[in-house]
Coordinates of C-alpha atoms in Angstrom, one line a residue:
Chain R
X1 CA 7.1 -90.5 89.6
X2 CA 10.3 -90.1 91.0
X3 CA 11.9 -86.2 89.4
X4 CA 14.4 -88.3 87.0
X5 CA 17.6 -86.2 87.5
X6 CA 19.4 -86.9 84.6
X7 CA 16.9 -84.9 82.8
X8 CA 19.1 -82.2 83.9
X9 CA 21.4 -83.0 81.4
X10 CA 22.2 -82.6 77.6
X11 CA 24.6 -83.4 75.4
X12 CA 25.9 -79.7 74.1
X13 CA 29.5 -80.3 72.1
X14 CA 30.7 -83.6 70.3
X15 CA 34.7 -84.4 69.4
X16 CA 36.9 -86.5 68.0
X17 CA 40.7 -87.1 67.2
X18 CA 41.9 -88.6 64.7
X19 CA 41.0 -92.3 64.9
X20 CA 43.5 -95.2 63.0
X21 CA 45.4 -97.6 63.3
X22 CA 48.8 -97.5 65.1
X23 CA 48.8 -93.5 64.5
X24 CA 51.7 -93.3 67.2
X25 CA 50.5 -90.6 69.1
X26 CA 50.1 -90.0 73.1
X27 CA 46.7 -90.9 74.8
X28 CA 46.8 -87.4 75.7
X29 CA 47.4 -85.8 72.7
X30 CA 44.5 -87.7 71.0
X31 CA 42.5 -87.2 74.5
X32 CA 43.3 -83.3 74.3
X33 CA 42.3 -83.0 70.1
X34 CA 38.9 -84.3 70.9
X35 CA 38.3 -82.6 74.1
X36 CA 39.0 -79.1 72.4
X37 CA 36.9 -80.1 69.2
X38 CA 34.0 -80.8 71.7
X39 CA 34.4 -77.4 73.8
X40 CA 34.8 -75.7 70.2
X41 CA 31.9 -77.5 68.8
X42 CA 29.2 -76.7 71.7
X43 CA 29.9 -72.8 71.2
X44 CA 31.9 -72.9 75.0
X45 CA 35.8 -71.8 76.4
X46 CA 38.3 -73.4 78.5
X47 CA 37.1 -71.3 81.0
X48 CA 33.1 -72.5 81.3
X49 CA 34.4 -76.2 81.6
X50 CA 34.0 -76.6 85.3
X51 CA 34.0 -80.6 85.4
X52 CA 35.8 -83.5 84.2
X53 CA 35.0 -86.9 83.8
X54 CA 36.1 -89.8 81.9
X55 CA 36.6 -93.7 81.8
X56 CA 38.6 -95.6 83.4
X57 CA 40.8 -92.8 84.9
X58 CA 44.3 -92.7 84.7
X59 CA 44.4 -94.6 88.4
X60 CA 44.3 -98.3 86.8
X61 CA 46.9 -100.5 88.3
X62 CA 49.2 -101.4 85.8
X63 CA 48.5 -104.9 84.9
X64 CA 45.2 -102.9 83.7
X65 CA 46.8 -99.8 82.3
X66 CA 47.7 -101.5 78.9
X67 CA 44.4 -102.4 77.8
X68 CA 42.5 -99.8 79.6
X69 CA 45.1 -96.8 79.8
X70 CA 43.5 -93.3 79.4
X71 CA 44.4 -90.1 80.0
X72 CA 43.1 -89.3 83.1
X73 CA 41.6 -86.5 84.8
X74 CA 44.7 -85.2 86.5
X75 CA 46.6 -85.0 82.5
X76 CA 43.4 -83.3 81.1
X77 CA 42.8 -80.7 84.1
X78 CA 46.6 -79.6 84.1
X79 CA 47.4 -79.9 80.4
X80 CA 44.5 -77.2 79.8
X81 CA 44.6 -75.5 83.3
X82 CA 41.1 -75.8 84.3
X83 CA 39.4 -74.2 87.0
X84 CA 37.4 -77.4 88.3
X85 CA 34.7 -77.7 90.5
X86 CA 34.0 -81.3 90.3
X87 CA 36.2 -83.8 88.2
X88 CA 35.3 -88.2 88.3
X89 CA 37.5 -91.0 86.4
X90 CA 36.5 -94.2 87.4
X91 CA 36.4 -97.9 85.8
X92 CA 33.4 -99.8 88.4
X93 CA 30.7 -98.8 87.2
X94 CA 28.3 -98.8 84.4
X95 CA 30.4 -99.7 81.6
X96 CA 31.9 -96.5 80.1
X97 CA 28.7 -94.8 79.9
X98 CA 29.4 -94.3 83.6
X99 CA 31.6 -91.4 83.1
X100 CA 28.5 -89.4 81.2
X101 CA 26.4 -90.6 83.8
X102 CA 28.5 -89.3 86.7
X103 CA 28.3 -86.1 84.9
X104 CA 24.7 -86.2 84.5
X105 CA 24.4 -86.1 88.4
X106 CA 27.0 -83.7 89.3
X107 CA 25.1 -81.5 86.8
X108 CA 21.7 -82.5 88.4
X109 CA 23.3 -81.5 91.6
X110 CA 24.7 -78.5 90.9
X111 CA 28.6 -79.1 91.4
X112 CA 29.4 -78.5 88.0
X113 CA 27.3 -77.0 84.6
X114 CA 29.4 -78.0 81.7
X115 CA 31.6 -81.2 81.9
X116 CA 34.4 -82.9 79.3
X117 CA 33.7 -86.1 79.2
X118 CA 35.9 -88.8 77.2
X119 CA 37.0 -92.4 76.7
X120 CA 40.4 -92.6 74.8
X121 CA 41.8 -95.7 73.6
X122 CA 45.2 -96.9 72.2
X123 CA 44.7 -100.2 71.2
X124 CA 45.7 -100.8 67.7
X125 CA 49.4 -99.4 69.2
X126 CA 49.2 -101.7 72.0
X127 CA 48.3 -104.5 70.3
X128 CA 50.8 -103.3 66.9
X129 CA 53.0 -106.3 67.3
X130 CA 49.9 -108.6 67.1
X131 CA 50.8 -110.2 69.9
X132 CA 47.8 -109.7 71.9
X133 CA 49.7 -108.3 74.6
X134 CA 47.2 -107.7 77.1
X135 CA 46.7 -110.8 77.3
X136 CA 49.5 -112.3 78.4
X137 CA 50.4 -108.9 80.6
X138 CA 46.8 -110.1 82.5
X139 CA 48.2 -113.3 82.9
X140 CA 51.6 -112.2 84.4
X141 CA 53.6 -114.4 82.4
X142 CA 57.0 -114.4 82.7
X143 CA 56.5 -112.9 86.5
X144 CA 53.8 -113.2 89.3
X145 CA 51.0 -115.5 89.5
X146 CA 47.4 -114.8 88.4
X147 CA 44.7 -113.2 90.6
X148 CA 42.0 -111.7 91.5
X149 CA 39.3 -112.3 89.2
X150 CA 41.4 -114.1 86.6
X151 CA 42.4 -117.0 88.0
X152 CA 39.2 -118.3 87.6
X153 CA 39.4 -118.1 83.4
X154 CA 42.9 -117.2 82.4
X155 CA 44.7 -120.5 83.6
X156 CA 42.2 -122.0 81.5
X157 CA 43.0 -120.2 78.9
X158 CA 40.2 -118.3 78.9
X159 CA 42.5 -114.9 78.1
X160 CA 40.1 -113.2 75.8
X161 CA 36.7 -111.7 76.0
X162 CA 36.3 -113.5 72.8
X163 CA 36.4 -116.7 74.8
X164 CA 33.9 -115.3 77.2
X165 CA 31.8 -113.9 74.8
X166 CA 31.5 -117.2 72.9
X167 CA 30.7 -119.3 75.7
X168 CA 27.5 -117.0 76.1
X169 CA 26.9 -116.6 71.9
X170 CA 27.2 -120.6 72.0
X171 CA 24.8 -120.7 74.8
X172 CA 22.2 -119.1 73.1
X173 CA 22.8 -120.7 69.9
X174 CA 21.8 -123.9 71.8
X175 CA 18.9 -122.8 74.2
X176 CA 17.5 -120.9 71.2
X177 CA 19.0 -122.2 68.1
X178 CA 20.3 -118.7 66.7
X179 CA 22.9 -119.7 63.8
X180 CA 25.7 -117.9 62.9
X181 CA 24.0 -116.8 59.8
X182 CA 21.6 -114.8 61.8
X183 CA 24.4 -113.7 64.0
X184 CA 26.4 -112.1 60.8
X185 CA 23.5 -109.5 60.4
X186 CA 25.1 -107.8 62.8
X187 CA 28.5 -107.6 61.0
X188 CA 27.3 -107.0 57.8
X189 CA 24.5 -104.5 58.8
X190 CA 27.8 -102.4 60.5
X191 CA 29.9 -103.2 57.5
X192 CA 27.2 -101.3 55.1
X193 CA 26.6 -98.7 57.1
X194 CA 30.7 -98.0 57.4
X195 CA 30.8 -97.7 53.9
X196 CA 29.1 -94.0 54.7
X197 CA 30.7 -92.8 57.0
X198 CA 34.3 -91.5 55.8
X199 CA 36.2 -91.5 59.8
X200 CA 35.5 -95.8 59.6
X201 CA 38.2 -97.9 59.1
X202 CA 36.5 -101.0 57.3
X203 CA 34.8 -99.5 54.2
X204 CA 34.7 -101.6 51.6
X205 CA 31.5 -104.7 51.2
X206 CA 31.4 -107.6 53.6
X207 CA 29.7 -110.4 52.2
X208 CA 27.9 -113.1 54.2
X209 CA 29.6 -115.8 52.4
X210 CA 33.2 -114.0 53.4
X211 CA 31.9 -113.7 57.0
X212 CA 31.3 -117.6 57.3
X213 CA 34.4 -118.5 55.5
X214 CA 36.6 -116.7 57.8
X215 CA 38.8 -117.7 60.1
X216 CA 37.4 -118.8 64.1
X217 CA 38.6 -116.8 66.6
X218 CA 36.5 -119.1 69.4
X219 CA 33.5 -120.9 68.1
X220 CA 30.9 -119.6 67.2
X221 CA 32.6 -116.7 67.0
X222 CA 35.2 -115.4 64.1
X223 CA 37.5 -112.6 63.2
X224 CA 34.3 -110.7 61.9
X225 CA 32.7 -111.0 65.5
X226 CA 35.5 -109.3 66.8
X227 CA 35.9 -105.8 66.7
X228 CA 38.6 -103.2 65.5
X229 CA 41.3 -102.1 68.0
X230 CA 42.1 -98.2 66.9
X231 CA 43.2 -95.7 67.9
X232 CA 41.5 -92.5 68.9
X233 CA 39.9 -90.8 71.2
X234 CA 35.7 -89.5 71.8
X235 CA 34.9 -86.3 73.9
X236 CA 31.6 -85.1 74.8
X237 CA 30.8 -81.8 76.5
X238 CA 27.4 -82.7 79.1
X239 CA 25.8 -79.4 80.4
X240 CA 23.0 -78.0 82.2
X241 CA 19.8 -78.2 80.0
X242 CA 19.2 -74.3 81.3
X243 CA 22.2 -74.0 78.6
X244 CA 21.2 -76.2 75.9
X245 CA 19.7 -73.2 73.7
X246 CA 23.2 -71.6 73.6
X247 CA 24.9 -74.9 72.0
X248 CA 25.7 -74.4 68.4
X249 CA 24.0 -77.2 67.3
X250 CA 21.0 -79.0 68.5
X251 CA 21.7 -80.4 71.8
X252 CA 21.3 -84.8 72.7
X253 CA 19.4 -84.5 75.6
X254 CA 19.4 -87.1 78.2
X255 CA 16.3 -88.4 79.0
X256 CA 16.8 -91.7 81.3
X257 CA 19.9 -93.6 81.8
X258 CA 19.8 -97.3 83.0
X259 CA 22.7 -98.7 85.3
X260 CA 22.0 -101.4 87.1
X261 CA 23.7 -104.3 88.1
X262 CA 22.0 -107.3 89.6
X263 CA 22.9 -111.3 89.8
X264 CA 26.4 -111.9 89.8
X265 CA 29.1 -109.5 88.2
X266 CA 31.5 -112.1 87.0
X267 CA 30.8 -114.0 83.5
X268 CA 31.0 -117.4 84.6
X269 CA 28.8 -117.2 87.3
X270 CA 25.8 -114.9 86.0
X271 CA 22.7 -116.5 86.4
X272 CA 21.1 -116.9 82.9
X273 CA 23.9 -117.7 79.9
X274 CA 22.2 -115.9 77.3
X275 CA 22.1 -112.7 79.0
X276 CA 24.1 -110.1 80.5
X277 CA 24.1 -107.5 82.9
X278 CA 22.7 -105.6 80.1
X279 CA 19.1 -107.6 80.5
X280 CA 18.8 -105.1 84.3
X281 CA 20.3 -102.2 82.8
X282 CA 17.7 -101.9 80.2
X283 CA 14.8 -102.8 82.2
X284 CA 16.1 -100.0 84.9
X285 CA 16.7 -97.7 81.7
X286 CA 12.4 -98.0 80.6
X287 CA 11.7 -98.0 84.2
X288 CA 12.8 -94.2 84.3
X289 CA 11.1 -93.4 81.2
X290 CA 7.6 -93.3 80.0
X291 CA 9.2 -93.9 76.7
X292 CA 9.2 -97.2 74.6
X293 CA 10.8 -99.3 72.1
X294 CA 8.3 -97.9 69.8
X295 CA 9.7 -94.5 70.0
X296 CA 13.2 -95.4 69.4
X297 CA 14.7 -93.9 66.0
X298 CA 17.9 -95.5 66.5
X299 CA 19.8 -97.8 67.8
X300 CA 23.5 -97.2 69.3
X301 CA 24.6 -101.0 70.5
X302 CA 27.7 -102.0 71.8
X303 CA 29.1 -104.6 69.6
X304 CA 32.8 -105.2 71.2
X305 CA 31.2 -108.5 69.6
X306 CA 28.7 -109.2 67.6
X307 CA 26.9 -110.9 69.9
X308 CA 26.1 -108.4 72.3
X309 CA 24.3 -105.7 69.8
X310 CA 22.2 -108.9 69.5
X311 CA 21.6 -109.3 73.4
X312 CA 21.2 -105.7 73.3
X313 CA 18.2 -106.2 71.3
X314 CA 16.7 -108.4 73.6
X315 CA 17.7 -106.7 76.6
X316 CA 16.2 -103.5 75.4
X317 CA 12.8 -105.4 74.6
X318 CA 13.1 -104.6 70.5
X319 CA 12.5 -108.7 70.6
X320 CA 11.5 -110.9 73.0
X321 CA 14.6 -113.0 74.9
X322 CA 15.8 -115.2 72.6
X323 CA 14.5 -114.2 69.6
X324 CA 17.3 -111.8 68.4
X325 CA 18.5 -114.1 65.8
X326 CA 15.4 -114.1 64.0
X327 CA 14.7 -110.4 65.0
X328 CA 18.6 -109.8 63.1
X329 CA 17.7 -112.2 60.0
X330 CA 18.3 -110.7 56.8
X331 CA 18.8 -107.4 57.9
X332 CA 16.0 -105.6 57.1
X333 CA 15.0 -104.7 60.6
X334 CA 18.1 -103.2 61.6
X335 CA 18.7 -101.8 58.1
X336 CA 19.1 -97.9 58.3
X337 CA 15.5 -97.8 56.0
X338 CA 14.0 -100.6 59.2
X339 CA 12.3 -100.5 62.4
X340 CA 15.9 -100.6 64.4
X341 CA 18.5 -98.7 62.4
X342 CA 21.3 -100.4 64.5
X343 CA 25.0 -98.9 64.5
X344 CA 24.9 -96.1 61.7
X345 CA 28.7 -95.0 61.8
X346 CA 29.7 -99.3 61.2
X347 CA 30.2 -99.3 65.1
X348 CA 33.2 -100.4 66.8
X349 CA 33.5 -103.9 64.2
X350 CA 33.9 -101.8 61.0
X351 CA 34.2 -98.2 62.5
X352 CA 36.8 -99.0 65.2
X353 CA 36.6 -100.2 69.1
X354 CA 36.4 -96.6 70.2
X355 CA 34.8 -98.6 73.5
X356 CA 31.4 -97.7 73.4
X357 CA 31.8 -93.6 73.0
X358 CA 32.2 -93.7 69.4
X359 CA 27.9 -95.0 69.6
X360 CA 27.5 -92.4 71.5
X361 CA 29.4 -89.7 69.4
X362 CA 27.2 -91.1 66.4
X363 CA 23.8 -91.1 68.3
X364 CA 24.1 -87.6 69.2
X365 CA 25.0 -86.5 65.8
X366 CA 22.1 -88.4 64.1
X367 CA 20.1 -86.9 66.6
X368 CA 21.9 -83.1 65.8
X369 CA 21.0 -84.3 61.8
X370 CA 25.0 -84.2 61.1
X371 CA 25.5 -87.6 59.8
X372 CA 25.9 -86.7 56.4
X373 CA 25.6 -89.2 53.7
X374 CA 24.1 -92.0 56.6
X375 CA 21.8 -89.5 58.2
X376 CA 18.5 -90.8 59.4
X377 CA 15.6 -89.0 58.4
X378 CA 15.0 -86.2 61.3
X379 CA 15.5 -89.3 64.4
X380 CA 13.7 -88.0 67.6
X381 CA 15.0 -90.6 70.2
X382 CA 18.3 -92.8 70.5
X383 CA 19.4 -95.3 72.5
X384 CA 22.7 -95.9 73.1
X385 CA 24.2 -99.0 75.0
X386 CA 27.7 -100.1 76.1
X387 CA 29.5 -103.2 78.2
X388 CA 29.3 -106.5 77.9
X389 CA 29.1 -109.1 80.6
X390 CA 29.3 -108.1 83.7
X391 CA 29.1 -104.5 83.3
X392 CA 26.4 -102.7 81.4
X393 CA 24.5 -99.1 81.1
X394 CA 22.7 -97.1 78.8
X395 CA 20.7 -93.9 77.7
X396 CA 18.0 -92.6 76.1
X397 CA 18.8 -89.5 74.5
X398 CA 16.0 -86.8 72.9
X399 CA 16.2 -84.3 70.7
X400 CA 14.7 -81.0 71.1
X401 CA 12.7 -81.8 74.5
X402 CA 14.3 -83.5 77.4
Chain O
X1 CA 42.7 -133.5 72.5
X2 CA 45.0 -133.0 75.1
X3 CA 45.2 -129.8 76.9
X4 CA 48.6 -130.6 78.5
X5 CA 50.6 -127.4 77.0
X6 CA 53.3 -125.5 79.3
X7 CA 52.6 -122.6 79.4
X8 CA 49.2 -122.8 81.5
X9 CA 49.2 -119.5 83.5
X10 CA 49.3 -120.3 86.9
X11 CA 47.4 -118.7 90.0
X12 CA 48.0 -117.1 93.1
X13 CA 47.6 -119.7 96.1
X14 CA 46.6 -117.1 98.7
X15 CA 44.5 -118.3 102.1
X16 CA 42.0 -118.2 100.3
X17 CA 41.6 -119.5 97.8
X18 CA 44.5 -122.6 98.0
X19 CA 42.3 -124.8 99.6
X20 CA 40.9 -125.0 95.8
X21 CA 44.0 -124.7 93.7
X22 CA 45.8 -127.8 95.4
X23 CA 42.2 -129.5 96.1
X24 CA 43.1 -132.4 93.2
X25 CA 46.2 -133.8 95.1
X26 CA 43.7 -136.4 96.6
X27 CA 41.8 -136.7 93.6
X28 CA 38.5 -134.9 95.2
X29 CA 37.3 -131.4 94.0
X30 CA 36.3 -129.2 97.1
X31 CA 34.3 -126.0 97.3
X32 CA 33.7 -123.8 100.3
X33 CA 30.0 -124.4 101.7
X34 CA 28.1 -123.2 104.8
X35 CA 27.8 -124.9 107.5
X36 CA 24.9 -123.1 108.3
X37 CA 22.3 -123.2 105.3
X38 CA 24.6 -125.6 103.5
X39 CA 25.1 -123.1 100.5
X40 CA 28.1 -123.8 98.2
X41 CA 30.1 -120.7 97.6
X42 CA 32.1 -119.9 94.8
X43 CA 34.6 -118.1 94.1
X44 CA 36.0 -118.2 97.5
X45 CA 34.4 -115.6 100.0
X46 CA 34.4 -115.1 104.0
X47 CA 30.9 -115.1 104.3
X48 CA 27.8 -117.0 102.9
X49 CA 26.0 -115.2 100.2
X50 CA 22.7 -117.0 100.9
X51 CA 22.5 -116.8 104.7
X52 CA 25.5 -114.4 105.8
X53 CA 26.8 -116.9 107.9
X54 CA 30.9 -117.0 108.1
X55 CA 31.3 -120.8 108.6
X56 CA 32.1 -121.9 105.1
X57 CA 34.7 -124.1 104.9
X58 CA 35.7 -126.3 102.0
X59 CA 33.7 -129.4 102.0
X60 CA 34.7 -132.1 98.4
X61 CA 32.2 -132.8 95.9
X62 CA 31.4 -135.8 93.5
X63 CA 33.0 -133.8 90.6
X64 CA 30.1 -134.8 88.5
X65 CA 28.1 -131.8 86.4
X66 CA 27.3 -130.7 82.8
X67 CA 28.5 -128.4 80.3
X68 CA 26.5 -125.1 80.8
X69 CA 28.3 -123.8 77.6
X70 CA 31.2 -124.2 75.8
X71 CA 33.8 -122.7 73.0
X72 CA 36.8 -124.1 70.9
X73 CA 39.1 -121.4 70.9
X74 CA 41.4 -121.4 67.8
X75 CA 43.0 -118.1 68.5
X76 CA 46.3 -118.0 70.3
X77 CA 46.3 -115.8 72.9
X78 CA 50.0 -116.6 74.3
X79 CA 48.7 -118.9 77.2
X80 CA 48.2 -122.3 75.6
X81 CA 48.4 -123.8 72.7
X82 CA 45.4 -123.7 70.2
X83 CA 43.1 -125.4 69.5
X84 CA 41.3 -126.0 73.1
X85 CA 37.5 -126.3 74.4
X86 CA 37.0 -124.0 77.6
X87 CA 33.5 -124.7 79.0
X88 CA 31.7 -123.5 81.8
X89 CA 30.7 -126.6 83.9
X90 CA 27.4 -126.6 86.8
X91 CA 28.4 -129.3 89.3
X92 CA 25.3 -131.3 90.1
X93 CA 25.4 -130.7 93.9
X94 CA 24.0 -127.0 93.3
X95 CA 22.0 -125.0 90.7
X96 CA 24.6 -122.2 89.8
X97 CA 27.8 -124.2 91.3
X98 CA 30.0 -123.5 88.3
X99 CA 33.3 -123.0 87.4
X100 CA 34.9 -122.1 83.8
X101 CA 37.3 -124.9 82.9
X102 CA 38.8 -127.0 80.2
X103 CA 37.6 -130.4 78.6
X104 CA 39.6 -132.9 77.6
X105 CA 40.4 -136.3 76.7
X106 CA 37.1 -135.7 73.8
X107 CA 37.3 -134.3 70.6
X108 CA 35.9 -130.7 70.3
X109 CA 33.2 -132.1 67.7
X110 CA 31.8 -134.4 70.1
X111 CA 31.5 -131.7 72.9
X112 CA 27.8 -130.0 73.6
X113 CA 25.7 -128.2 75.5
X114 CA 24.4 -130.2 78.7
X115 CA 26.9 -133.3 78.0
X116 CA 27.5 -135.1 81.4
X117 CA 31.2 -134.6 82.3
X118 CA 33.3 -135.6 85.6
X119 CA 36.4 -133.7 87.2
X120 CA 40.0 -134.5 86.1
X121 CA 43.1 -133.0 87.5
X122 CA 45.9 -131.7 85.7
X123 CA 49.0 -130.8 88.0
X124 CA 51.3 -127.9 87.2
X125 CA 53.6 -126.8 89.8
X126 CA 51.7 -126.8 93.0
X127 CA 48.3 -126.4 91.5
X128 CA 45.9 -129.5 90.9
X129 CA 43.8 -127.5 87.8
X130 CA 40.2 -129.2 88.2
X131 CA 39.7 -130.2 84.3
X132 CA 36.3 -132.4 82.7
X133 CA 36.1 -135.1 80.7
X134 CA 33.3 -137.1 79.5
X135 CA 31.6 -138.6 82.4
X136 CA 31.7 -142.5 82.0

């Protein structure tokens, strides 16, 4: 077999800002609290941080930069006067694991041995005034025309992910005849497993009868499909496994990463409607491992919408396609005490969108056994995934062992 | 249900893709195909994806498909006014031909998965938006 590269690689130092709603604070303050807690918490200084990586950048053009903004790699380097050798910020790619996974291969290669890596979002201050403004900023209302990409959904008003989301939820609600009973698992098992872990926002019970009485944001989908715009931002220091002994805390490491992106990148015109690009990225992800579902302790899913956790599922072969409602139903399996514990910090519909890193941030510290009251018993292997749609990647990450 | 609000965002007509957007003002729906392998290609692209061949040119279509999927958004999202049923609609001329749209003239109850649906235009402007109703 092929020397996997990302072997190489292991997470070493985990951090995180404060993380809220509408905490009015710069993307790089919140972006420099966690990428200090991370340096501090792998045992390292300023001065061994020789890369930098993070997603999207701070390049986005600016019909982009109010959704996407981050602090970029520029901000970061100067603000703390690194000494660099390789730094990356970049939004094509696979989803925002990218950014670890571009550090995983400047490791592998040799250009750097211990890289920041972070994904910082302001969305609960962006979207304050409830107005959804990305939205409409995408749709250049009030100025220029739409284009690129978005003509093709937004003059239809197709504005949301929601609405692309639910045309593929509704898709396999038909082919398959997944309800939206089965589909709340997801939402509730987040919801319970938020109630343990003090940094998530939603705490308090969600019942299934509250879930199907609320309101419809886009059929099938409603608000409890949606996930929670915050604030905050997740850093994560990637080094050299050679230095993984000298972390102070058992180090994440990376064991196989799957990016891959096959059919068509666009969501209208991907080949099969009840999956996603997240159906090739997890068949490249076992392809580099010897691994299998089996050995999974935990489950780290994107669930920007409910939905895709449950694709996720699928994609990652925990079920067979289509059958992730039924997999879902009643809970039990992807209960923290079931085969699949799924999301164990609430993920980003209870705990908060932190776009995909705050999975990652909680599979690494399940893996580290700092999870406190929602710690797994002594998990070996976790997968995490992030993206939806078009865009999707994912990792296995180890404890102890590469 | 009528789908008729102002405020539909409008697009771009660039070289390429105009041809598309202003398509409707004969009443025909047009999508670039090769004149080679006789591929439709959509969204708009210079070459063929099946064949690499560069003669695509638009070439009309019956307008006739079915819903591939569908949603009845309730949200507002500041582009037009809720509620509205965006679909994804695979023209009958090719497996995969598709385009995300909106139906109308059909109540949102009535809509599902696979109906049989035919093109409609709505004109804003300069732009002929291709639209679906119930095929008769």
């Amino acid at each position: 077999m092929t020397e996997i590269l990302e072997r190489r690689s292991a997470i070493t130092g985990l951090g995180q800002s404060a993380i809220g709603r509408n905490l009015e604070r710069t993307n790089l303050d919140l972006t420099l609290e966690a990428v200090l807690a991370a340096i501090e918490d792998a045992g390292l200084a300023r001065a061994d941080i020789d890369g930098l990586a993070t997603f999207p950048g701070g390049a986005l053009n600016a019909r982009d930069a109010g959704r996407y903004a981050s602090a970029g790699v520029r901000d970061v380097q100067d603000a703390l006067r690194l000494e660099l050798g390789w730094s990356h910020g970049g939004a094509e790619g696979p989803a925002p694991l990218g950014a670890v996974v571009a550090a995983c291969l400047a490791i592998a290669s040799g250009l750097a041995r211990h890289v920041v890596v972070w994904r910082t979002v302001t969305e609960s201050s962006q979207q304050g005034s409830g107005s959804r403004a990305e939205v409409a900023h995408a749709a250049g209302l009030g100025n220029a025309r739409v284009d690129g990409y978005r003509q093709w959904s937004i003059p239809f008003g197709a504005g949301s992910s929601a609405n692309l989301l639910a045309l593929y939820t509704q898709a396999h609600f038909d082919r398959y005849g997944t309800t939206r009973e089965q589909l709340a698992q997801i939402a509730l098992t987040d919801r319970a497993n938020a109630a343990d872990n003090p940094r998530a926002v939603f705490r308090e019970p969600l019942s299934l009868d509250e879930y199907l009485g609320a309101r419809m944001i886009s059929t099938p989908l409603c608000l409890f499909d949606c996930d929670l715009p915050v604030d905050g931002a997740t850093a994560v220091v990637v080094s050299h496994v050679d230095a993984a002994p000298d972390a102070r805390r058992p180090a994440a490491h990376v064991h196989a990463v799957g990016t891959a992106m096959r059919g068509r990148p666009s969501w209208d015109q991907f080949d099969d409607l009840t999956t996603m690009a997240a159906r090739d990225a997890a068949a490249h992800l076992w392809s580099r491992s010897d691994l299998t579902t089996a050995d999974v302790d935990l489950a780290q899913l994107y669930d920007g919408f409910s939905f895709l956790a449950l694709a996720w599922l699928e994609a990652l072969g925990f079920c067979e396609p289509g059958t992730g409602g039924e997999f879902v139903e009643g809970g039990k399996r992807i209960a923290r005490d079931g085969d699949v514990p799924l999301n164990t910090c609430g993920g980003q519909l209870s705990a908060g969108r932190l776009h995909g890193f705050g999975l990652l941030h909680e599979a690494c510290l399940q893996l580290r056994g700092d999870s406190g009251d929602r710690q797994l018993d002594a998990p070996q292997t976790a997968v995490v995934a992030n993206g939806g749609g078009p865009v999707a990647g994912c990792m296995l990450l180890t404890r102890g062992t590469p | 249900m009528s789908t008729d609000a102002p405020t539909r965002p409008l697009p771009a007509l660039t070289p390429e893709t105009e041809f598309f957007w202003t398509s409707g003002v004969d009443g025909r729906l047009r999508f670039l195909r090769c004149g080679d392998c006789y591929s439709y290609v959509h969204p708009p692209a210079p070459v063929c994806p099946q064949c690499a061949s560069r003669s695509v040119a638009p070439e009309p279509v019956t307008g006739r498909g079915t819903v591939a999927t569908f949603t009845v958004n309730h949200q507002d999202w500041g582009l037009m006014d809720p509620p509205y049923v965006i679909a994804i609609v695979e023209l009958v001329e090719q497996p995969g031909l598709r385009l995300t749209t909106n139906l109308v003239n059909v109540e949102a109850g009535a809509v599902a998965g696979g109906m049989a649906v035919q093109v409609c235009f709505e004109q804003v402007d300069d732009v002929w938006f291709p639209l679906f109703e119930p095929a008769t």
